Coordinates of C-alpha atoms in Angstrom, one line a residue:
M1381 CA 130.4 81.6 17.6
T1382 CA 129.2 78.1 17.2
R1383 CA 127.6 76.2 20.0
R1384 CA 130.1 73.5 19.9
R1385 CA 132.0 73.9 22.9
A1386 CA 134.7 71.6 25.0
A1387 CA 133.4 70.2 28.4
V1388 CA 135.4 70.9 31.5
V1389 CA 135.0 69.7 35.1
V1390 CA 135.6 71.2 37.3
G1391 CA 134.7 70.6 38.4
S1392 CA 135.5 71.3 36.7
G1393 CA 134.4 71.8 36.3
V1394 CA 136.5 71.4 35.6
A1395 CA 136.8 72.2 34.9
A1396 CA 139.7 69.5 33.8
L1397 CA 142.6 67.5 32.4
V1398 CA 140.9 64.7 33.1
V1399 CA 138.7 65.9 34.4
V1400 CA 136.1 67.7 35.0
G1401 CA 135.1 69.2 37.2
A1402 CA 135.6 70.8 36.3
G1403 CA 141.2 68.6 36.7
L1404 CA 142.9 70.9 33.9
V1405 CA 146.2 71.6 33.0
G1406 CA 149.5 69.5 33.3
L1407 CA 152.8 71.2 33.5
T1408 CA 156.3 70.1 32.0
L1409 CA 158.6 72.5 33.4
V1410 CA 162.0 72.6 31.5
Q1411 CA 164.3 75.7 31.9
G1412 CA 164.8 78.4 29.0
G1413 CA 162.2 80.0 26.6
G1414 CA 161.8 83.9 27.6
S1415 CA 157.4 82.9 27.6
T1416 CA 158.0 79.7 29.6
P1417 CA 155.8 80.3 33.0
K1418 CA 158.5 80.6 35.8
T1419 CA 157.0 82.8 38.5
S1420 CA 153.8 82.1 40.4
L1421 CA 151.2 84.8 41.2
G1422 CA 149.6 85.8 44.4
P1423 CA 145.9 85.4 44.9
P1424 CA 143.3 87.7 42.5
H1425 CA 140.9 89.8 44.6
F1426 CA 137.5 88.4 44.4
V1427 CA 134.9 91.1 44.7
D1428 CA 131.5 89.5 46.1
E1429 CA 128.4 90.5 43.6
S1430 CA 125.9 88.7 45.2
A1431 CA 123.7 91.3 46.4
T1432 CA 123.9 93.0 43.0
A1433 CA 124.3 90.0 40.5
G1434 CA 120.3 89.2 40.7
I1435 CA 121.1 85.6 41.8
A1436 CA 118.4 84.8 44.7
H1437 CA 118.7 81.3 45.5
T1438 CA 119.4 78.6 48.3
Y1439 CA 119.8 75.1 48.1
G1440 CA 118.3 73.3 51.2
G1441 CA 116.3 70.6 52.8
G1442 CA 116.7 67.9 55.5
P1443 CA 119.0 64.9 55.6
T1444 CA 118.2 63.8 52.1
F1445 CA 120.0 66.8 50.7
S1446 CA 122.6 67.4 52.8
T1447 CA 124.8 66.0 49.8
G1448 CA 124.3 67.6 46.4
G1449 CA 124.0 71.4 45.8
G1450 CA 125.6 70.7 42.4
I1451 CA 125.8 74.0 40.1
A1452 CA 126.1 73.3 36.1
V1453 CA 127.1 76.2 33.7
L1454 CA 126.7 76.0 30.0
D1455 CA 125.6 78.5 27.5
C1456 CA 122.1 77.9 26.8
D1457 CA 121.3 80.3 24.2
G1458 CA 124.6 80.2 22.2
D1459 CA 125.9 84.2 22.8
G1460 CA 129.1 82.8 24.6
R1461 CA 128.2 83.9 27.8
P1462 CA 128.3 81.2 30.3
D1463 CA 124.7 80.6 31.9
I1464 CA 123.8 78.8 35.3
F1465 CA 121.4 76.0 36.6
L1466 CA 121.5 75.8 40.2
A1467 CA 120.4 72.5 42.2
G1468 CA 117.6 73.6 45.1
G1469 CA 117.2 70.4 47.1
A1470 CA 113.8 70.6 48.8
N1471 CA 113.6 74.0 47.2
S1472 CA 113.2 74.4 43.1
A1473 CA 116.1 74.3 41.0
A1474 CA 116.6 77.6 38.9
L1475 CA 118.3 78.4 35.7
Y1476 CA 119.8 82.1 35.4
H1477 CA 120.8 83.7 32.1
N1478 CA 124.1 85.7 32.1
D1479 CA 123.7 89.3 31.3
S1480 CA 126.9 90.5 32.4
P1481 CA 128.4 93.3 30.1
V1482 CA 132.0 92.1 28.7
N1483 CA 134.4 93.5 31.3
G1484 CA 132.0 94.6 33.5
A1485 CA 130.1 93.7 36.8
L1486 CA 128.3 90.3 37.1
R1487 CA 124.7 90.3 36.1
F1488 CA 122.1 87.4 35.6
T1489 CA 118.4 87.2 35.2
L1490 CA 116.1 84.2 36.5
A1491 CA 114.7 82.4 33.9
P1492 CA 111.6 80.7 35.4
S1493 CA 110.0 77.7 33.7
P1494 CA 108.0 74.5 35.0
V1495 CA 110.2 72.4 32.8
T1496 CA 113.7 73.6 34.8
D1497 CA 112.2 74.6 38.3
L1498 CA 112.3 70.9 39.5
A1499 CA 112.2 70.1 43.0
G1500 CA 114.3 67.2 44.4
V1501 CA 117.6 68.4 42.4
T1502 CA 120.9 67.5 43.8
G1503 CA 122.8 68.3 40.8
A1504 CA 122.9 68.5 36.9
Y1505 CA 125.7 68.5 34.2
P1506 CA 125.5 69.9 30.7
I1507 CA 126.1 68.0 27.8
D1508 CA 124.6 67.8 23.9
I1509 CA 123.2 64.6 23.8
D1510 CA 121.5 64.4 20.8
G1511 CA 124.3 66.4 18.9
D1512 CA 121.9 69.0 17.4
G1513 CA 124.4 72.0 18.7
N1514 CA 122.0 72.9 21.6
V1515 CA 122.8 71.9 25.2
D1516 CA 120.9 69.3 27.0
L1517 CA 120.9 69.0 31.0
A1518 CA 121.2 65.6 32.9
V1519 CA 119.3 66.6 36.1
L1520 CA 120.2 64.4 39.4
R1521 CA 117.5 64.2 41.7
A1522 CA 116.1 62.4 45.0
G1523 CA 113.6 60.5 42.7
E1524 CA 113.6 60.4 39.3
A1525 CA 116.6 61.5 37.2
V1526 CA 115.4 63.7 34.3
L1527 CA 117.3 64.6 31.0
L1528 CA 116.0 67.9 29.6
R1529 CA 116.4 68.6 25.9
G1530 CA 117.9 71.8 25.1
L1531 CA 115.8 73.6 22.5
G1532 CA 117.9 77.0 22.1
G1533 CA 117.0 80.1 23.6
C1534 CA 117.3 79.0 26.8
R1535 CA 114.3 77.0 26.3
F1536 CA 114.2 72.9 27.4
E1537 CA 111.6 69.9 27.1
R1538 CA 111.7 67.2 29.1
A1539 CA 113.1 64.0 27.2
N1540 CA 113.2 60.8 29.2
E1541 CA 110.4 59.5 26.9
R1542 CA 111.7 61.0 23.8
W1543 CA 115.0 59.0 24.4
G1544 CA 113.8 56.0 26.2
F1545 CA 115.6 56.9 29.3
D1546 CA 114.5 55.3 32.8
G1547 CA 115.1 57.8 35.5
G1548 CA 114.0 55.5 38.3
N1549 CA 113.1 56.5 41.7
A1550 CA 116.7 56.7 43.5
D1551 CA 118.9 59.2 45.1
T1552 CA 121.1 60.2 42.0
T1553 CA 124.2 62.1 43.1
A1554 CA 126.8 61.5 40.6
F1555 CA 127.1 61.6 36.8
S1556 CA 129.5 61.0 33.7
A1557 CA 129.2 60.5 30.2
T1558 CA 130.9 59.4 27.4
W1559 CA 130.7 58.2 23.6
E1560 CA 131.6 54.7 22.8
G1561 CA 132.9 53.9 19.1
S1562 CA 130.4 55.3 16.4
A1563 CA 127.3 55.2 19.0
A1564 CA 124.8 58.2 18.2
L1565 CA 124.2 58.8 21.9
P1566 CA 126.5 58.8 24.5
T1567 CA 127.0 56.1 27.3
L1568 CA 125.6 57.7 30.3
A1569 CA 126.8 56.7 34.0
L1570 CA 124.3 57.4 36.9
G1571 CA 125.6 57.4 40.5
R1572 CA 123.3 56.3 43.2
Y1573 CA 123.7 57.1 47.2
L1574 CA 121.4 55.6 49.8
K1575 CA 118.2 53.5 48.6
L1576 CA 115.2 55.5 49.4
D1577 CA 112.0 54.0 51.0
A1578 CA 108.4 54.0 49.8
S1579 CA 107.9 57.4 50.9
G1580 CA 111.1 58.5 49.3
A1581 CA 113.3 59.0 52.5
Q1582 CA 116.9 57.9 52.6
T1583 CA 117.5 54.4 54.2
L1584 CA 120.8 53.6 55.3
D1585 CA 121.9 51.0 52.6
C1586 CA 123.9 52.0 49.7
D1587 CA 122.1 51.8 46.2
T1588 CA 123.7 50.5 43.0
S1589 CA 124.7 52.9 40.2
Q1590 CA 124.0 52.3 36.7
L1591 CA 125.7 52.2 33.2
V1592 CA 123.1 53.3 30.5
R1593 CA 123.9 52.6 26.8
P1594 CA 122.4 53.6 23.5
D1595 CA 120.1 50.7 22.2
A1596 CA 120.6 48.8 19.4
A1597 CA 118.9 51.2 16.8
G1598 CA 120.9 54.0 18.7
T1599 CA 117.9 56.1 18.6
G1600 CA 117.2 55.8 22.5
Y1601 CA 118.8 54.1 25.6
G1602 CA 118.4 50.3 26.6
A1603 CA 117.9 48.9 29.8
P1604 CA 120.5 50.1 32.4
T1605 CA 123.3 47.7 33.7
P1606 CA 124.0 47.6 37.2
L1607 CA 127.4 48.8 38.5
A1608 CA 126.9 46.1 41.3
P1609 CA 128.2 46.4 43.9
G1610 CA 127.3 50.2 44.7
Y1611 CA 128.7 51.9 47.9
C1612 CA 127.0 55.0 47.9
A1613 CA 128.9 57.1 44.9
L1614 CA 129.1 60.9 45.4
S1615 CA 131.3 61.7 42.0
M1616 CA 132.6 59.6 38.7
I1617 CA 134.7 60.4 35.9
F1618 CA 135.0 58.7 32.3
S1619 CA 138.6 58.9 31.8
D1620 CA 141.5 57.6 29.4
W1621 CA 143.8 57.0 32.5
D1622 CA 146.3 54.8 30.8
G1623 CA 146.3 56.5 27.1
S1624 CA 144.9 53.4 25.6
G1625 CA 141.7 55.6 23.9
R1626 CA 139.5 53.6 26.2
R1627 CA 137.7 55.5 28.8
D1628 CA 137.1 53.7 32.0
L1629 CA 134.9 55.2 34.8
R1630 CA 136.4 56.0 38.1
V1631 CA 134.1 56.3 41.2
T1632 CA 134.5 57.6 44.5
N1633 CA 132.2 56.2 47.3
D1634 CA 131.1 57.4 50.8
R1635 CA 132.8 54.9 53.6
N1636 CA 130.2 56.2 56.0
Y1637 CA 127.6 53.8 54.7
Y1638 CA 130.0 50.8 53.7
T1639 CA 132.0 48.3 55.6
D1640 CA 133.4 46.1 53.0
G1641 CA 133.6 48.6 49.8
S1642 CA 136.0 51.0 48.4
D1643 CA 136.1 53.4 45.5
Q1644 CA 136.1 51.8 42.4
L1645 CA 137.6 51.9 38.5
W1646 CA 135.5 49.9 35.7
R1647 CA 136.6 48.7 32.8
I1648 CA 134.1 50.5 29.9
A1649 CA 135.3 48.8 26.7
P1650 CA 132.9 49.1 23.7
G1651 CA 130.6 46.0 23.3
E1652 CA 131.6 44.6 26.6
P1653 CA 129.8 44.4 30.0
P1654 CA 131.5 46.8 32.7
R1655 CA 134.0 45.0 34.7
A1656 CA 135.6 46.5 38.1
Y1657 CA 139.4 46.4 38.2
T1658 CA 140.7 44.4 41.2
T1659 CA 143.8 43.6 43.0
A1660 CA 144.6 41.1 40.3
D1661 CA 144.8 43.9 37.6
G1662 CA 147.0 46.3 40.1
W1663 CA 143.8 48.1 41.6
I1664 CA 144.5 49.0 45.3
P1665 CA 141.3 49.6 47.1
L1666 CA 140.7 53.0 48.9
Q1667 CA 138.6 53.6 51.4
V1668 CA 137.4 57.4 51.8
S1669 CA 134.4 59.4 52.5
G1670 CA 134.4 60.4 48.9
M1671 CA 132.8 63.3 47.8
G1672 CA 134.2 64.6 44.6
L1673 CA 136.8 64.1 41.8
A1674 CA 138.9 66.0 39.6
S1675 CA 142.0 65.2 37.7
Y1676 CA 144.9 67.2 36.4
D1677 CA 148.4 65.7 34.8
L1678 CA 150.7 67.4 37.7
A1679 CA 153.9 66.1 36.5
G1680 CA 153.2 66.5 32.4
T1681 CA 153.5 62.7 32.2
G1682 CA 150.4 62.5 29.9
Y1683 CA 148.2 60.6 32.6
P1684 CA 145.8 62.2 34.8
D1685 CA 146.5 62.3 38.4
V1686 CA 142.9 62.0 40.5
F1687 CA 142.2 64.4 43.2
I1688 CA 139.5 63.0 45.5
T1689 CA 137.6 65.1 48.4
S1690 CA 136.8 63.6 51.7
Q1691 CA 136.5 64.3 55.3
G1692 CA 139.8 64.7 57.1
D1693 CA 142.5 64.4 54.6
D1694 CA 141.8 64.6 50.9
K1695 CA 143.7 62.8 48.4
L1696 CA 145.7 63.2 45.2
Q1697 CA 146.6 59.7 43.5
T1698 CA 148.9 59.6 41.0
L1699 CA 150.2 56.1 38.9
T1700 CA 153.0 54.7 40.7
A1701 CA 154.7 53.0 37.5
G1702 CA 153.1 54.5 34.4
P1703 CA 150.0 53.0 32.4
A1704 CA 150.6 49.3 32.8
Q1705 CA 148.2 48.8 35.5
P1706 CA 146.0 51.3 37.7
T1707 CA 148.3 51.4 40.6
Y1708 CA 148.2 54.4 42.6
R1709 CA 149.7 56.3 45.3
D1710 CA 149.1 59.6 47.2
V1711 CA 151.0 62.7 47.1
A1712 CA 148.4 65.0 48.5
L1713 CA 151.0 65.7 51.5
K1714 CA 153.9 66.4 49.4
R1715 CA 151.9 68.8 47.1
G1716 CA 150.5 70.5 50.2
V1717 CA 146.7 69.8 49.2
T1718 CA 145.4 67.7 52.1
A1719 CA 143.1 70.2 53.1
A1720 CA 142.7 68.2 56.4
R1721 CA 141.6 70.8 58.7
P1722 CA 140.1 74.4 58.2
A1723 CA 143.0 76.6 56.9
I1724 CA 141.2 79.6 58.7
G1725 CA 139.3 80.4 61.8
G1726 CA 140.8 78.1 64.4
D1727 CA 138.7 75.4 64.5
V1728 CA 140.9 72.4 64.6
L1729 CA 138.5 69.6 63.8
P1730 CA 138.7 67.8 60.6
S1731 CA 137.4 69.5 57.3
T1732 CA 134.6 67.8 55.1
S1733 CA 135.4 68.7 51.6
W1734 CA 132.7 68.8 48.7
H1735 CA 133.6 70.1 45.4
P1736 CA 137.3 70.2 43.9
E1737 CA 138.2 72.2 40.5
F1738 CA 141.5 72.6 39.0
Q1739 CA 141.7 75.9 37.2
D1740 CA 144.3 78.7 36.7
V1741 CA 142.6 81.8 38.7
N1742 CA 145.9 84.1 38.6
N1743 CA 146.6 83.3 34.7
D1744 CA 150.2 82.8 35.8
G1745 CA 150.5 79.3 34.1
F1746 CA 150.4 77.3 37.2
I1747 CA 147.3 75.3 38.0
D1748 CA 145.4 76.3 41.1
L1749 CA 142.8 74.1 42.9
L1750 CA 139.6 75.1 44.6
I1751 CA 138.2 72.9 47.4
T1752 CA 134.8 73.5 48.8
K1753 CA 134.2 72.9 52.3
G1754 CA 131.1 72.7 55.0
N1755 CA 129.8 70.5 57.7
V1756 CA 127.6 67.8 56.3
D1757 CA 124.9 69.4 58.6
A1758 CA 125.9 69.6 62.0
Q1759 CA 127.9 66.2 62.1
P1760 CA 129.8 66.2 65.6
G1761 CA 133.8 65.5 65.3
Y1762 CA 133.8 67.7 62.3
A1763 CA 134.6 71.3 61.9
T1764 CA 131.6 73.6 62.1
R1765 CA 133.5 76.8 60.8
D1766 CA 135.0 75.2 57.7
P1767 CA 135.3 77.8 54.9
S1768 CA 136.6 77.0 51.3
D1769 CA 140.2 76.5 50.3
L1770 CA 141.6 78.2 47.1
F1771 CA 145.3 76.4 46.6
L1772 CA 147.7 78.4 44.2
G1773 CA 150.0 76.2 42.2
Q1774 CA 153.6 77.1 42.6
P1775 CA 156.5 76.4 40.1
D1776 CA 157.9 73.3 42.1
G1777 CA 154.4 71.4 42.0
T1778 CA 153.5 72.5 45.2
F1779 CA 150.3 74.9 46.4
V1780 CA 150.0 77.2 49.0
E1781 CA 146.6 78.5 50.5
G1782 CA 145.4 82.1 49.3
A1783 CA 141.3 81.9 50.1
E1784 CA 141.5 84.5 52.5
A1785 CA 143.9 86.7 50.9
A1786 CA 141.3 86.3 47.4
G1787 CA 138.3 87.4 49.8
I1788 CA 136.2 84.2 49.3
V1789 CA 136.2 83.2 52.9
V1790 CA 132.4 82.3 54.0
D1791 CA 131.3 81.1 57.3
A1792 CA 128.5 78.7 55.2
R1793 CA 128.4 75.0 54.6
G1794 CA 129.8 75.0 51.1
R1795 CA 128.7 72.4 48.4
G1796 CA 128.7 72.8 44.7
A1797 CA 131.0 75.6 43.0
A1798 CA 132.3 76.5 39.5
L1799 CA 135.3 78.7 38.2
V1800 CA 134.1 80.5 35.1
D1801 CA 134.8 83.8 33.2
F1802 CA 131.1 85.1 33.5
N1803 CA 131.8 88.7 31.9
L1804 CA 134.5 87.5 29.1
D1805 CA 137.3 89.6 30.6
G1806 CA 139.7 86.3 30.7
Q1807 CA 139.7 86.6 34.8
L1808 CA 138.0 83.5 36.3
D1809 CA 134.9 84.4 38.6
L1810 CA 133.6 82.0 41.3
V1811 CA 129.9 80.8 42.1
E1812 CA 129.4 78.7 45.0
S1813 CA 126.2 77.1 46.8
F1814 CA 125.7 76.2 50.2
L1815 CA 123.8 74.2 52.3
G1816 CA 120.9 76.4 53.6
A1817 CA 122.5 79.6 53.0
P1818 CA 122.2 81.9 49.8
T1819 CA 124.2 81.2 46.5
K1820 CA 127.1 83.7 46.1
V1821 CA 129.0 84.9 43.4
W1822 CA 132.5 86.6 42.9
R1823 CA 134.0 88.8 40.3
N1824 CA 137.5 88.4 39.9
V1825 CA 139.1 91.7 39.4
G1826 CA 142.8 90.4 39.2
S1827 CA 145.2 92.8 41.0
G1828 CA 143.0 95.7 41.3
D1829 CA 139.4 96.4 42.6
A1830 CA 136.1 97.0 41.6
A1831 CA 136.3 100.2 40.1
K1832 CA 139.4 99.4 38.3
P1833 CA 140.1 95.9 37.8
V1834 CA 143.7 94.9 36.6
P1835 CA 144.3 91.8 34.7
M1836 CA 146.9 89.1 36.0
G1837 CA 148.9 87.2 33.6
H1838 CA 147.7 86.3 29.9
W1839 CA 145.4 83.7 29.1
L1840 CA 143.7 81.8 26.1
A1841 CA 140.1 80.3 26.1
V1842 CA 139.2 77.4 23.5
A1843 CA 136.1 75.9 22.2
L1844 CA 136.5 72.7 20.2
G1845 CA 133.8 71.7 17.6
Q1846 CA 133.3 68.6 15.6
P1847 CA 130.3 66.9 13.8
A1848 CA 127.4 65.1 15.2
P1849 CA 127.0 63.0 17.5
N1850 CA 129.7 64.5 19.9
T1851 CA 129.5 67.8 18.8
D1852 CA 131.6 68.8 22.0
A1853 CA 134.3 66.7 21.1
V1854 CA 134.2 65.2 24.6
G1855 CA 136.9 62.8 25.3
A1856 CA 139.5 65.0 23.4
T1857 CA 142.8 66.2 24.7
L1858 CA 143.6 69.7 24.6
E1859 CA 147.3 70.9 24.6
V1860 CA 148.5 74.2 24.9
Q1861 CA 152.3 74.7 24.3
V1862 CA 154.0 78.0 25.8
G1863 CA 157.7 78.5 25.6
D1864 CA 159.1 75.2 27.0
V1865 CA 155.8 74.2 28.8
T1866 CA 153.2 71.9 27.3
M1867 CA 149.7 71.8 29.2
R1868 CA 147.1 69.0 28.5
R1869 CA 143.8 68.7 28.9
E1870 CA 140.9 65.9 28.7
M1871 CA 137.7 67.1 27.8
I1872 CA 135.3 65.1 30.0
V1873 CA 131.7 65.4 31.3
G1874 CA 131.4 64.5 35.1
G1875 CA 133.5 64.8 38.3
G1876 CA 133.6 67.7 40.7
H1877 CA 130.5 67.4 43.5
A1878 CA 127.2 67.2 41.6
G1879 CA 127.7 69.8 39.0
G1880 CA 130.1 70.5 36.1
Q1881 CA 130.8 72.9 33.0
L1882 CA 130.3 73.0 29.3
G1883 CA 132.2 75.9 27.7
W1884 CA 135.3 77.7 27.2
T1885 CA 138.3 76.0 28.3
H1886 CA 140.4 78.5 30.2
V1887 CA 144.1 78.2 30.1
G1888 CA 146.4 80.7 32.1
L1889 CA 149.8 81.3 29.8
G1890 CA 151.8 83.4 32.2
P1891 CA 154.2 86.1 30.5
A1892 CA 153.4 84.6 27.1
S1893 CA 152.0 86.8 24.4
D1894 CA 151.1 83.8 22.4
A1895 CA 150.5 80.2 22.1
K1896 CA 150.6 76.9 20.2
V1897 CA 147.3 74.6 20.3
R1898 CA 146.9 71.2 19.1
V1899 CA 143.8 68.7 19.3
T1900 CA 143.7 64.7 19.7
W1901 CA 140.5 64.1 18.8
P1902 CA 138.1 61.5 20.7
D1903 CA 138.6 58.6 18.1
G1904 CA 142.5 59.4 18.2
E1905 CA 143.1 61.6 15.4
V1906 CA 145.9 63.9 16.0
G1907 CA 145.5 67.6 14.5
P1908 CA 148.1 70.3 13.6
W1909 CA 149.9 72.5 15.9
L1910 CA 147.8 75.9 15.5
P1911 CA 148.9 79.4 16.6
A1912 CA 146.8 81.3 18.6
K1913 CA 147.3 84.8 20.4
A1914 CA 147.1 85.3 24.1
D1915 CA 143.9 87.4 25.7
T1916 CA 141.7 85.6 22.9
F1917 CA 138.7 83.4 22.4
V1918 CA 139.3 81.0 19.8
T1919 CA 137.2 78.0 18.1
I1920 CA 139.0 75.2 16.7
D1921 CA 136.7 72.9 14.5
R1922 CA 137.7 69.2 13.6
G1923 CA 139.7 69.6 10.1
A1924 CA 140.5 73.1 10.6
S1925 CA 144.0 74.7 9.3
A1926 CA 143.7 77.7 11.7
A1927 CA 142.1 78.5 15.0
T1928 CA 139.2 81.3 14.4
P1929 CA 139.2 84.2 16.7
W1930 CA 135.9 84.7 18.6
Q1931 CA 134.7 88.3 19.3
P1932 CA 132.6 88.9 22.8
P1933 CA 129.1 90.1 22.1
T1934 CA 129.3 94.3 22.0
N1935 CA 127.5 95.6 25.4

């Protein structure tokens, strides 16, 4: 397999139509078509393999690290298996190589290095910055943000000086990236949280986020442009929200530390300074304790809806009247994803939500939503037992809770996460970090058990590739057509809570045995519809007349 792969957030990761953080698939449901997804499935069974998977890591620290805990998923050696980089907070960060046998139990091996084992890390995002085919890492820290250049074989080198990147001395908690025009390097956005004092401790004043563009020569980065005012950013996404081909920057901010601010949408046009959208543009200020972002085209309109995690009720925003102006309304209650209080355990106090990620965990063709949860630390007035949610998508566009039946309920303070097919069996597994408690990993065994997994639904995994500089086609839109359903995803880097994914883009196909795939490349060129068989991995290179099957490695 080539190392070129599509970026998702999840947040999801994505994962994500945006996103990210993977936000992901948008469904347009029409009656007819024998392979059209019409029936939703129940939750898959997740087997807790934390004790045997080889991951022994805890995100921890005092108040400075109560936010963060992000997880970056990347293929750092080009073998097709997703590897993991874990933020450590006051502890060292850690890189784990994926040694999981195909279709087997999850196995990881620590890959220690002074380059990656950094202290003060709050999160990280994978991205191929220099277009050499090796995944790089943008590492967020309480201190200096660091760009790590991938050398292949899961080896990295510090690259701040090589690329002229000023990592500053700040509390960096959010990141996104995009390519503008024909630039050789991506434009980077770094979200700053609270200002740090001379000792490195947090103050109670919001810091200013930054936009970092390539310099005139295109070989490194110029001086950062402030995204002022800053309102304590915790997640951001570059997205073509209006179908214009321009990718603007959505930022969610923490209202606990501002009185006159709100979430933000910045217009980012090549050759122009960034400009914040205002009420004159149709932007309606939103004040939330914004923690994470994900997006997903719920109604199949071609424009991504935006999910925002917060304290109390979460938000799901959709454009009110199309792309003419950035005016959104909240449909979280209508869709059943406010997640305002713990669904399990009996605590009636408001929830604190962190990482959102849209993925199809049961492969039924209806998108699902993971929301990690946990008290900031011991914050009064909010739930102390606040397990994460797993909302399962339904044919009518609503969601129902499935975390307890799935087996992922944990009495710990959740932070970052990723839904990823670690053992390449077509079922999305789960890794989640916690504040002050060990990272956990679950294997998705479908409707079976650890001894005999039983797949649920059909699936397709896609990787995009194009010539440098933007090898992973960040900003492209992937469409997957199944029966009378078209699922759309925007390939993004950013979103989630302090972490995201670069790797296979996973699509649940429901009952379909095949699909058609089409790519709109970042510059707007629309490729042809290409056939693809279900339950396969395929790569699509720009200009190709067919999707190329990829075989997982031999165990």
